Coordinates of C-alpha atoms (C1' of nucleotides) in Angstrom, one line a residue:
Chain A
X1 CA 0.0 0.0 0.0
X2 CA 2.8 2.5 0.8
X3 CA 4.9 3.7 -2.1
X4 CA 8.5 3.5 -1.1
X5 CA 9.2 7.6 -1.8
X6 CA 11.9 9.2 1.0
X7 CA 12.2 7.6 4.2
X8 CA 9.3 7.0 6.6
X9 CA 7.9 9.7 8.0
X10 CA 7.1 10.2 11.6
X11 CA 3.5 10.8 11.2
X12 CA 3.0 7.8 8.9
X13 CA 4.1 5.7 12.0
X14 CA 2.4 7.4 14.1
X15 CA -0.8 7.2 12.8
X16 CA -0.6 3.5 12.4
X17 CA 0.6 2.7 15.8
X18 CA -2.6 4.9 16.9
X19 CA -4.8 2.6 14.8
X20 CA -2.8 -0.1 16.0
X21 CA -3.9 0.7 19.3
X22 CA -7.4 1.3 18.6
X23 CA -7.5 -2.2 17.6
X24 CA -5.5 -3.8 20.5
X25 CA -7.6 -1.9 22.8
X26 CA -11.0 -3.0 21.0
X27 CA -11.7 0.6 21.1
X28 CA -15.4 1.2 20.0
X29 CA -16.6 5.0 18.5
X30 CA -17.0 7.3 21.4
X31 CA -14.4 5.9 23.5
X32 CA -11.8 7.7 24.7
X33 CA -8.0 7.6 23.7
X34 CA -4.7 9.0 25.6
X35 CA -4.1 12.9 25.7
X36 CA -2.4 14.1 22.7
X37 CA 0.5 14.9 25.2
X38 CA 0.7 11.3 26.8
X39 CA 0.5 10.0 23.2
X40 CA 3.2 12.5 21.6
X41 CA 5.3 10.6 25.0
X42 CA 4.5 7.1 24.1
X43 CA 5.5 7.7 20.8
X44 CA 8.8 9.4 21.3
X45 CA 7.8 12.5 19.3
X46 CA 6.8 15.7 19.7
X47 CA 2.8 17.1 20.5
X48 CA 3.3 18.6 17.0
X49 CA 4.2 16.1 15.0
X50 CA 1.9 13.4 16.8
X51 CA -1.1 16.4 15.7
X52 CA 0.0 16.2 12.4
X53 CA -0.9 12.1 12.3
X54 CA -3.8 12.6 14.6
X55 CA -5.4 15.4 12.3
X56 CA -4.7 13.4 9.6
X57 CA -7.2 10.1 11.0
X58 CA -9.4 13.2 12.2
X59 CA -9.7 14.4 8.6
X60 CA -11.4 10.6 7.7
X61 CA -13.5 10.4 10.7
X62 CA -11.2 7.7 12.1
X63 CA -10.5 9.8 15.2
X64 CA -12.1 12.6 16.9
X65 CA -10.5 15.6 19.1
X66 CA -12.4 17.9 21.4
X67 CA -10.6 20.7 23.0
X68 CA -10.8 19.8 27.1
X69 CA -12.4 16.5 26.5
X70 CA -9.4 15.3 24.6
X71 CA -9.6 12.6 21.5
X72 CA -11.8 9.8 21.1
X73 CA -12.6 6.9 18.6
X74 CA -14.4 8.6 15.4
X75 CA -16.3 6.1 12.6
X76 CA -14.3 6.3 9.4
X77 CA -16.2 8.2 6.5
X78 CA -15.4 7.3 3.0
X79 CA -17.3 9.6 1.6
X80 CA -14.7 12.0 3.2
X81 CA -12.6 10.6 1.2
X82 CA -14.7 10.1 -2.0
X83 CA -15.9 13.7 -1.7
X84 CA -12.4 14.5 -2.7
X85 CA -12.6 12.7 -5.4
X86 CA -15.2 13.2 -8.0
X87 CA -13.5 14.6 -11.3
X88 CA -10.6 15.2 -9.6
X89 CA -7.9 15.7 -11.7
X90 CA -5.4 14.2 -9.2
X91 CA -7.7 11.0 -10.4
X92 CA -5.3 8.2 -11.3
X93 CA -6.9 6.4 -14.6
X94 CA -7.5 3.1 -13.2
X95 CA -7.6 0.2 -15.6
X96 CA -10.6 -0.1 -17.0
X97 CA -10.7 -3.7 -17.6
X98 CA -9.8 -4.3 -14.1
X99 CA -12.9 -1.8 -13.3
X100 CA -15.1 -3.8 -14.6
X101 CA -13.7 -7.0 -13.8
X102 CA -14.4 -5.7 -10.1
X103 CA -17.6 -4.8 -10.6
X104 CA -18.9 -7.5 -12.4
X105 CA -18.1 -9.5 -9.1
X106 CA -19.6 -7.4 -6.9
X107 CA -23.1 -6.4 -8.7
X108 CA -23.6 -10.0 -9.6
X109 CA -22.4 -11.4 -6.2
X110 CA -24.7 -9.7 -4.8
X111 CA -27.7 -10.8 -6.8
X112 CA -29.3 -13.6 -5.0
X113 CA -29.1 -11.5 -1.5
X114 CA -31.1 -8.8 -3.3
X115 CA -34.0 -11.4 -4.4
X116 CA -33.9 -13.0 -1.5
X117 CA -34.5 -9.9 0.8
X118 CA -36.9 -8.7 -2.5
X119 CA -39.3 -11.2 -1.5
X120 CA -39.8 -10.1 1.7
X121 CA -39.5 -6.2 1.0
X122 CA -41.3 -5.3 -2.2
X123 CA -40.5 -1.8 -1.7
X124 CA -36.9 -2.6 -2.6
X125 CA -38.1 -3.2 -6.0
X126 CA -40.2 -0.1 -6.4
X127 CA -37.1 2.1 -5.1
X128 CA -34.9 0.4 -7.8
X129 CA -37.5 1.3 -10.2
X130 CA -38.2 4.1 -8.8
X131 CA -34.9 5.1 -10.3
X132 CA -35.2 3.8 -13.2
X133 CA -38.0 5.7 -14.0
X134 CA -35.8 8.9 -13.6
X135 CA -33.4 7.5 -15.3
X136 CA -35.9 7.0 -18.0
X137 CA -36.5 10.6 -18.2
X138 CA -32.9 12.2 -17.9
X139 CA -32.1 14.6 -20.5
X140 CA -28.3 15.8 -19.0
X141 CA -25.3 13.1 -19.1
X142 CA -24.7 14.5 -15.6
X143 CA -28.3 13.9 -14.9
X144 CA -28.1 10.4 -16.5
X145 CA -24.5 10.0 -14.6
X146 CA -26.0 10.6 -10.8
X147 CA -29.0 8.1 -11.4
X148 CA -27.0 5.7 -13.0
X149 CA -25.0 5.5 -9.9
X150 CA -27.6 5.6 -7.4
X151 CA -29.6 2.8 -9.4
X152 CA -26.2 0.7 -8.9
X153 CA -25.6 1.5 -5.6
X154 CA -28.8 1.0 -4.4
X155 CA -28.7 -2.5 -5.6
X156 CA -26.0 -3.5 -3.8
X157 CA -27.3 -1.4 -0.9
X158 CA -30.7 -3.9 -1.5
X159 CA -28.1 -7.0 -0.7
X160 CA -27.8 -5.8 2.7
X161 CA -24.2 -6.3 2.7
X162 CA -23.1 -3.2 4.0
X163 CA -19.4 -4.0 4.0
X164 CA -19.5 -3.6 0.2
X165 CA -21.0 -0.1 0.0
X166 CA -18.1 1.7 0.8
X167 CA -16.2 -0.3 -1.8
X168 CA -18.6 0.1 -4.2
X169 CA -19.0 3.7 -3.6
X170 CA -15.3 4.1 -4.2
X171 CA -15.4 1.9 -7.7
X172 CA -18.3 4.0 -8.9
X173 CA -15.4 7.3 -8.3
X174 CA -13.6 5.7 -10.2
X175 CA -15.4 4.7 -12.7
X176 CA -17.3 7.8 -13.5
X177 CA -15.5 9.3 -16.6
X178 CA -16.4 5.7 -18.4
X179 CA -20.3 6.5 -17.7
X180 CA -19.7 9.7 -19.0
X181 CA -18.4 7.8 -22.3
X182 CA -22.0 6.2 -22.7
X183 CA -23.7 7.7 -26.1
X184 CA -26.9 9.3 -25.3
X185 CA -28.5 7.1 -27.9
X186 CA -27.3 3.8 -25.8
X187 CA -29.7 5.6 -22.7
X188 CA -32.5 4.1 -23.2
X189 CA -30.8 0.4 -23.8
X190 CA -29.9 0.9 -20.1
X191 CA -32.8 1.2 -18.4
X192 CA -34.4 -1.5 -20.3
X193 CA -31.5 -3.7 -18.8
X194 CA -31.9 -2.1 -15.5
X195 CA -35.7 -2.7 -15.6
X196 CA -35.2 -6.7 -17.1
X197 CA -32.5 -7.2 -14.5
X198 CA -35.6 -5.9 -11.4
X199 CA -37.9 -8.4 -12.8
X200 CA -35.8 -11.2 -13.0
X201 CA -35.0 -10.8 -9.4
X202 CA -38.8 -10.0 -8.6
X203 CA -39.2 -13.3 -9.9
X204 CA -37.1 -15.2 -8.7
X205 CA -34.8 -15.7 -12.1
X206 CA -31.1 -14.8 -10.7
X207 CA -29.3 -16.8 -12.9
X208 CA -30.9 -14.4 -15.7
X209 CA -30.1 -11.5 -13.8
X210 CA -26.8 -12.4 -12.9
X211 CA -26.2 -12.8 -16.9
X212 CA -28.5 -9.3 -17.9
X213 CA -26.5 -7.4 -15.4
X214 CA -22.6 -8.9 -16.3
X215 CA -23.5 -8.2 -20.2
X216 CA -25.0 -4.7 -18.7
X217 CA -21.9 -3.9 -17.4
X218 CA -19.4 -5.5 -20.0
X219 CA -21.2 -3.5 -22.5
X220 CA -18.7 -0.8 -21.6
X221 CA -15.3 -3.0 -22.0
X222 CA -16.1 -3.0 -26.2
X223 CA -16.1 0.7 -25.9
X224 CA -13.5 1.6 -23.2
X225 CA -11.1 -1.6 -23.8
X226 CA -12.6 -3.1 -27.1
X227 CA -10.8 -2.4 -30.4
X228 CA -11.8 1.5 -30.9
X229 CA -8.7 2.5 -28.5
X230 CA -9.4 6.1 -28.9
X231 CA -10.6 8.8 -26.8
X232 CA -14.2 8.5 -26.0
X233 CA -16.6 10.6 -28.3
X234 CA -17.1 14.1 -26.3
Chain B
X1 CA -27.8 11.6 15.3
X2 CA -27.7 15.2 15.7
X3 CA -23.6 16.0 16.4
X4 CA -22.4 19.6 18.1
X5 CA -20.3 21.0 15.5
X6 CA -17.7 23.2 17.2
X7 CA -16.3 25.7 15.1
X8 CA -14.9 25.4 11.6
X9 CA -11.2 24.4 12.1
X10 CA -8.7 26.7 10.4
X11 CA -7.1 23.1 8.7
X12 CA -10.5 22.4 7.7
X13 CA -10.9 25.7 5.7
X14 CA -7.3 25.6 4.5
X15 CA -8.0 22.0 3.2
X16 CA -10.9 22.9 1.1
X17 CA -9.1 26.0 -0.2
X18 CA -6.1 23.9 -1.3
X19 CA -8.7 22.1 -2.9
X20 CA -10.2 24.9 -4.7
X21 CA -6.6 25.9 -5.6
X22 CA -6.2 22.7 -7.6
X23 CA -9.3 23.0 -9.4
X24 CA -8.8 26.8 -10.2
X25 CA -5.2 26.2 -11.1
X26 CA -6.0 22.9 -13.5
X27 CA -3.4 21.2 -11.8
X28 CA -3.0 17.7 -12.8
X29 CA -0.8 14.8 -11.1
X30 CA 3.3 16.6 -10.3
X31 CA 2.3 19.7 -10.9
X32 CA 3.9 22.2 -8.1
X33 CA 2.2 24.0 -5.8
X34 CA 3.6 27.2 -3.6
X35 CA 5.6 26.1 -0.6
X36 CA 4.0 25.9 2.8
X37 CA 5.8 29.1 3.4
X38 CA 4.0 30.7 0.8
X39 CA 0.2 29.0 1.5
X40 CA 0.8 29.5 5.3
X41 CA 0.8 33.5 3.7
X42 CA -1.9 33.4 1.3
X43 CA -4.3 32.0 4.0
X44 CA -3.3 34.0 7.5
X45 CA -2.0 30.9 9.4
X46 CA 0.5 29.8 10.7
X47 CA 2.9 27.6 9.0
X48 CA 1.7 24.6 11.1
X49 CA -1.6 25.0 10.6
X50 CA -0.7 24.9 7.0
X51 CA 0.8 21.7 7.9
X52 CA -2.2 20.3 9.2
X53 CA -4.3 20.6 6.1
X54 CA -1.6 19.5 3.8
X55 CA -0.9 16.6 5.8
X56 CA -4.3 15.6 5.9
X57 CA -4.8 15.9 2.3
X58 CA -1.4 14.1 1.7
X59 CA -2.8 11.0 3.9
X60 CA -5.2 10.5 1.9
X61 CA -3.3 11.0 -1.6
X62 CA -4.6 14.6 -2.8
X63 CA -0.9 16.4 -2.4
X64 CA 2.6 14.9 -2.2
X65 CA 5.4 16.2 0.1
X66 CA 9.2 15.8 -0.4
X67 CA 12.1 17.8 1.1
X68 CA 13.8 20.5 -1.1
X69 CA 11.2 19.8 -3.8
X70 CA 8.2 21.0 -2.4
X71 CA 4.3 20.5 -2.8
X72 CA 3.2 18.8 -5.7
X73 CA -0.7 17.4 -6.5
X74 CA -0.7 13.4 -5.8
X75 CA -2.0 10.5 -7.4
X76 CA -5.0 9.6 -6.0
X77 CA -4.7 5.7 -6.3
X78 CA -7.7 3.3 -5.8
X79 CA -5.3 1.3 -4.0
X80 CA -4.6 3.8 -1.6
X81 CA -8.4 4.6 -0.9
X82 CA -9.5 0.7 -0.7
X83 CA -6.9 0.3 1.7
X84 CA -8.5 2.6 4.2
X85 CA -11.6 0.1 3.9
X86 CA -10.5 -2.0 7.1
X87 CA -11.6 1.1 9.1
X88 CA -15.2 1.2 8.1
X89 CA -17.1 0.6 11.0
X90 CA -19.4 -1.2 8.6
X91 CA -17.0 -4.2 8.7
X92 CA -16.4 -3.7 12.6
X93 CA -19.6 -4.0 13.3
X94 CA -21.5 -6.1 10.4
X95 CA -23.2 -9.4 11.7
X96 CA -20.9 -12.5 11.1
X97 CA -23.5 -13.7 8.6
X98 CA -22.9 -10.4 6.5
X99 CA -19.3 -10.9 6.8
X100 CA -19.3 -14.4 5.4
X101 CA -21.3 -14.1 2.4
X102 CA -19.3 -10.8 1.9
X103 CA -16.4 -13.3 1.5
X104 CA -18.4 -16.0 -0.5
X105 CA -18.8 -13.6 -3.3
X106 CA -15.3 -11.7 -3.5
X107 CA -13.7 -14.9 -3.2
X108 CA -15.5 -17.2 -5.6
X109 CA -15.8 -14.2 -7.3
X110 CA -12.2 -13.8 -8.0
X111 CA -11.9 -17.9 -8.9
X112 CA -12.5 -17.6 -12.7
X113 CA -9.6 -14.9 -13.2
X114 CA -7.4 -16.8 -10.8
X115 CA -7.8 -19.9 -13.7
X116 CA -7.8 -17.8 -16.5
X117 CA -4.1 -16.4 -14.8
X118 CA -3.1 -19.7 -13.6
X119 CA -2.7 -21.4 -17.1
X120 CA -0.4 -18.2 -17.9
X121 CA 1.3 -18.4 -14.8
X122 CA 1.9 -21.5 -12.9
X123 CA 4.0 -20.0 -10.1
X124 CA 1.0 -19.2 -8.9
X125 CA -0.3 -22.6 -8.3
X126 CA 2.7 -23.6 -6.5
X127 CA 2.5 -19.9 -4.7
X128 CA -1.0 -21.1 -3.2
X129 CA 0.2 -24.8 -2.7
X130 CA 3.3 -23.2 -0.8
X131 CA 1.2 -21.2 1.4
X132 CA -1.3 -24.2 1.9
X133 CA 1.8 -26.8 2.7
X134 CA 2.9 -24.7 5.5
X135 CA -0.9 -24.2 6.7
X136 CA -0.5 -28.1 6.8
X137 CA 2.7 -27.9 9.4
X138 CA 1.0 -25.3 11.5
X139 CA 0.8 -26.0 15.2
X140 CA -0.5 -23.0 17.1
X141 CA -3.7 -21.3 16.3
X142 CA -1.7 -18.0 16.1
X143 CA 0.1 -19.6 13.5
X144 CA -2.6 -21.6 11.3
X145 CA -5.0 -18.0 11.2
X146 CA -1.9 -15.9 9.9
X147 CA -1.2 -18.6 7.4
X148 CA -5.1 -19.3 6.0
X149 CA -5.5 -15.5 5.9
X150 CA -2.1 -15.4 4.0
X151 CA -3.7 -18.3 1.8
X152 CA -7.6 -16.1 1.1
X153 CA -5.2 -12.9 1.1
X154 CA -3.3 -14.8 -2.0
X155 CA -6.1 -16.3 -3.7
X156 CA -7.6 -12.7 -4.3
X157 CA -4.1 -11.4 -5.4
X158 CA -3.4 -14.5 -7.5
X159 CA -6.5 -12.5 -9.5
X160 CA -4.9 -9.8 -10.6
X161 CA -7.8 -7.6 -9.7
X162 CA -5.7 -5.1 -7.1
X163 CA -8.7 -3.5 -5.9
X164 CA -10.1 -6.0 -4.4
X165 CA -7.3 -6.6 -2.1
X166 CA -9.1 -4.7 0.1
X167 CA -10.9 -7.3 1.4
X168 CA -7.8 -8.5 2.8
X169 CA -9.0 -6.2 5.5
X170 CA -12.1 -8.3 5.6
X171 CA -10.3 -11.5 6.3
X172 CA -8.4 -9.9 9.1
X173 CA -12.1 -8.6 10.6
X174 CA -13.1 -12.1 10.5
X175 CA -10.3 -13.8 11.8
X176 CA -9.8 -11.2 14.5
X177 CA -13.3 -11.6 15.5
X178 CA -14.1 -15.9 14.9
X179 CA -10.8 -16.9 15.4
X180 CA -11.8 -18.9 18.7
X181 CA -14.3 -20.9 16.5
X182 CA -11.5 -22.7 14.5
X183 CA -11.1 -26.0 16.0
X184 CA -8.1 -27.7 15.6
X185 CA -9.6 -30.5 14.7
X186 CA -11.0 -28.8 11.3
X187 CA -7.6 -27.6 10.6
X188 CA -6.5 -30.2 8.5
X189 CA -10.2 -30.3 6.7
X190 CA -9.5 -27.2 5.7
X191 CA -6.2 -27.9 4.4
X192 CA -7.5 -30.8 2.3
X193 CA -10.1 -28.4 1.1
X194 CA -7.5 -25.5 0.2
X195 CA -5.5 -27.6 -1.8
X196 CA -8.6 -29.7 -3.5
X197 CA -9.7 -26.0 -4.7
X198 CA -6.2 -25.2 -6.0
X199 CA -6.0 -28.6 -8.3
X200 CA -9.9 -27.7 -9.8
X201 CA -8.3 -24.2 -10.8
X202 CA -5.3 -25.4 -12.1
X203 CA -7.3 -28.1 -14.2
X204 CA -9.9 -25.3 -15.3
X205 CA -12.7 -26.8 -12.9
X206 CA -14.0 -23.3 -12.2
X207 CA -17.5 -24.1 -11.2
X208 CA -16.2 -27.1 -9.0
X209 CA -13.7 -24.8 -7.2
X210 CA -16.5 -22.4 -6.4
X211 CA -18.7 -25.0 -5.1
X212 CA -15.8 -26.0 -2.5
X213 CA -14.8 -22.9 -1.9
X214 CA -18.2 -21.7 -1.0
X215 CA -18.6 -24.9 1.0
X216 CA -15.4 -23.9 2.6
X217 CA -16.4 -20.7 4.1
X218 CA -19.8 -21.6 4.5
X219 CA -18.5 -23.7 7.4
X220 CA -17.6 -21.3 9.5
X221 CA -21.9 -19.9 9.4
X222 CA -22.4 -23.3 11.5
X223 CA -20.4 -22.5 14.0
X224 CA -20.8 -18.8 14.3
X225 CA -23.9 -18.2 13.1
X226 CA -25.8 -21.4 14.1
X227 CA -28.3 -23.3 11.6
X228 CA -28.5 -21.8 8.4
X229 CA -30.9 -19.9 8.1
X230 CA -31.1 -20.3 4.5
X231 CA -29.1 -20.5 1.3
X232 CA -29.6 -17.3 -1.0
X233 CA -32.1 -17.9 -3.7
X234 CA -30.7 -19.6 -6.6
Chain C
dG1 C1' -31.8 17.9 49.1
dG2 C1' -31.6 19.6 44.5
dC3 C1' -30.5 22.8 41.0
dG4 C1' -27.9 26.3 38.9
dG5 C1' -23.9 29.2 38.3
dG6 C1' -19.1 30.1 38.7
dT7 C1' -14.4 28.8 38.6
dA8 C1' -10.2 26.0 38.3
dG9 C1' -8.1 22.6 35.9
dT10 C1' -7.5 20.0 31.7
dT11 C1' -7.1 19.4 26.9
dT12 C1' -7.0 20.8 22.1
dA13 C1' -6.1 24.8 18.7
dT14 C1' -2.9 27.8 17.0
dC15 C1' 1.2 30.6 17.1
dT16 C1' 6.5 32.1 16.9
dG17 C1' 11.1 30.8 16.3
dA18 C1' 14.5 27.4 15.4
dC19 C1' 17.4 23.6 13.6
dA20 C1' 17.7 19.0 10.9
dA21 C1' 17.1 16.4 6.7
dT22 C1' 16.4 16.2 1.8
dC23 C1' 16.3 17.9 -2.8
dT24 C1' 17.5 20.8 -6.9
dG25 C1' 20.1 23.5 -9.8
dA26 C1' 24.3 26.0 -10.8
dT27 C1' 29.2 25.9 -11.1
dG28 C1' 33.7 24.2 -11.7
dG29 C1' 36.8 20.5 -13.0
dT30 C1' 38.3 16.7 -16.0
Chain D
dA1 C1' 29.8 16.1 -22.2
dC2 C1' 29.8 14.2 -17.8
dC3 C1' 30.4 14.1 -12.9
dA4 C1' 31.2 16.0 -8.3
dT5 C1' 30.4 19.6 -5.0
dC6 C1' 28.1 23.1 -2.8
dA7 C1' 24.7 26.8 -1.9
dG8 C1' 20.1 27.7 -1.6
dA9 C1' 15.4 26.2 -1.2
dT10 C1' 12.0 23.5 1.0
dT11 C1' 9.9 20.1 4.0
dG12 C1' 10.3 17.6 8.7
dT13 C1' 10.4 18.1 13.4
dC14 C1' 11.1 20.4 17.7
dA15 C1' 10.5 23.7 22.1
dG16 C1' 7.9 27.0 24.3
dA17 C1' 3.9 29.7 24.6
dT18 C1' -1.0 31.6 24.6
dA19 C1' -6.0 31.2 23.3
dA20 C1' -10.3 28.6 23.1
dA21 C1' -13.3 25.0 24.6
dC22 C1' -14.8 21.5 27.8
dT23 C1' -15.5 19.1 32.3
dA24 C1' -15.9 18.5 37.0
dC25 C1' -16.2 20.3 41.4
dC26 C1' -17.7 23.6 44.8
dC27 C1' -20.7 26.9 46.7
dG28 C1' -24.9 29.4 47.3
dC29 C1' -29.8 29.7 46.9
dC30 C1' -34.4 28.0 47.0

DNA sequence: GGCGGGTAGTTTATCTGACAATCTGATGGT
DNA sequence: ACCATCAGATTGTCAGATAAACTACCCGCC
């Protein structure tokens, strides 16, 4: 995970011996943690530098700091993270095969957990098509962009396997500029697959919606990684 | 959950401004920025303050830092994000079920691109068969839980698909939390079964070496869980 | 006895001033 | 042209300090 650039800094260490310690400790949100004072002594370093590591967790949510109550165990945001990301410059171009690889696990994976919990909430398949129906009337590629994501992530939000929502959320960052490739006259193709995909799971047929949704998705590897290696159109 | 805001932190402003400077500037990836010296100026703090922000943003990848060289705008690498994953409370706190069928589907997920590779590469095969053989030597429960986390850990890598090494985190979650329900007297089950998947991907078997994986992880629900309450519908 | 207000102590937020470590570019020598 | 050296620039880290925010305790009043 750590690129090998200059020698480790301080901080860096610091800020994992702090997490290392928030997992030793079984520390749960809320909880309290060592002053920044007695932490900055544990560590060896100074108050300063151990702030620059602690402000660095506290800028993710990991930690927390309150002047006279001191720090305490935060919950991690992602979207702290991802909100700095969006079309981002600083963006490294991700493979896009590798992309799609990755999502094709996840938004098929998730499939028969969606039925399943569709049978006994029908109002996860009205929100899903709920959005498709927006998505049926965009008339911006922004517009079109948004809802596309939100259908996607709220079907894997239906699985109720909340572990892979930041994940997804963070592949769907990532993936944005290859939406933004999708020709407006391939729209409407892809809320007909969203909408075949919903009934299939309605009804019980996730084998077919495993395959509607992987050939959903791999539509974009003909474009992005097929043949036609040029820029996108736009 | 209503939360007491205290007042906006100076980092938090100078953050977002850095941000702003980016995006006004069209920086992309190298490009310099002033030196701390010069943003601690521009915004009215101090020049740790300054250093507050930028470490921040640096943590998470936005701006890069190097002696005599100055700031420059980062790479913001998936890998680098996903790796922050293991600190989602949703995996601290997700129900063992959750976390289990989380692994069921990155992990057979990952199986057909671990064959495709395999055929290419068959270090890899004897990477896996390495990891298992020393799994099969392992007397102390310390030992045989680094190991079969080294050997899921390996499985996902041996896919090629880099982002989804985050749910390396997700292993260590489990493990941390369910280690206690390994019995000894599974171990070598579980060796048998490692190895059995191996030889299915090696000989192309995909579907087989899903089956048994899946089987594999799905023995830990027994124990943890209790009776199935279940299968997902298929 | 209970409640509310005030204050002291604690802890984080931010600052000034300083030296150490690392990098880059210019200059001189071969 | 290439390599080595050095000066200047910039980040990394520190010590010492004050300001701002919070908590807990004590005292007075009803």
């Amino acid at each position: 995970m750590l690129e090998t650039i200059g020698r480790t800094r301080l901080r860096d260490v610091v800020a994992q011996r702090i997490q290392q310690y928030i997992a030793d400790e079984g520390l749960r949100p809320g909880d309290r943690l060592p002053t920044e004072g007695e932490l900055a002594t544990r560590f060896g370093v100074s108050r300063l530098s151990l702030r620059e590591a602690t402000k660095s967790l506290e800028f993710i949510g990991v930690l927390e700091a309150r002047p006279g109550r001191g720090l305490t165990v935060g919950r991690m945001r992602m979207e702290r993270i991802t909100g700095y990301l969006g079309l981002n410059p600083a963006l490294q171009e991700a493979d896009p095969a590798v992309l799609i690889d990755t999502r094709v696990i996840i938004e098929t994976g998730v499939l028969p957990h969606v039925a399943r919990r569709m049978k006994d909430d029908p109002a996860l398949y009205d929100g899903l098509s709920g959005i498709n129906a927006r998505l049926r009337d965009a008339r911006t590629l922004q517009r079109w962009v948004t809802l596309d994501i939100e259908f996607h992530r709220s079907l894997i939000e239906a699985s109720g396997l909340t572990p892979l929502m930041a994940f997804a959320d963070v592949l769907a960052v990532f993936f944005q500029r290859f939406r933004e490739s999708v020709r407006k006259a391939e729209w409407s193709g892809g809320v007909v697959a969203h909408q075949a995909i919903l009934d299939d799971l309605r009804a019980g047929r996730v084998s077919r919606a495993e395959t509607q949704l992987r050939t959903h998705i791999e539509s974009h590897r003909t474009r992005i990684v097929g043949p036609a290696k040029g820029e996108p159109a736009e």
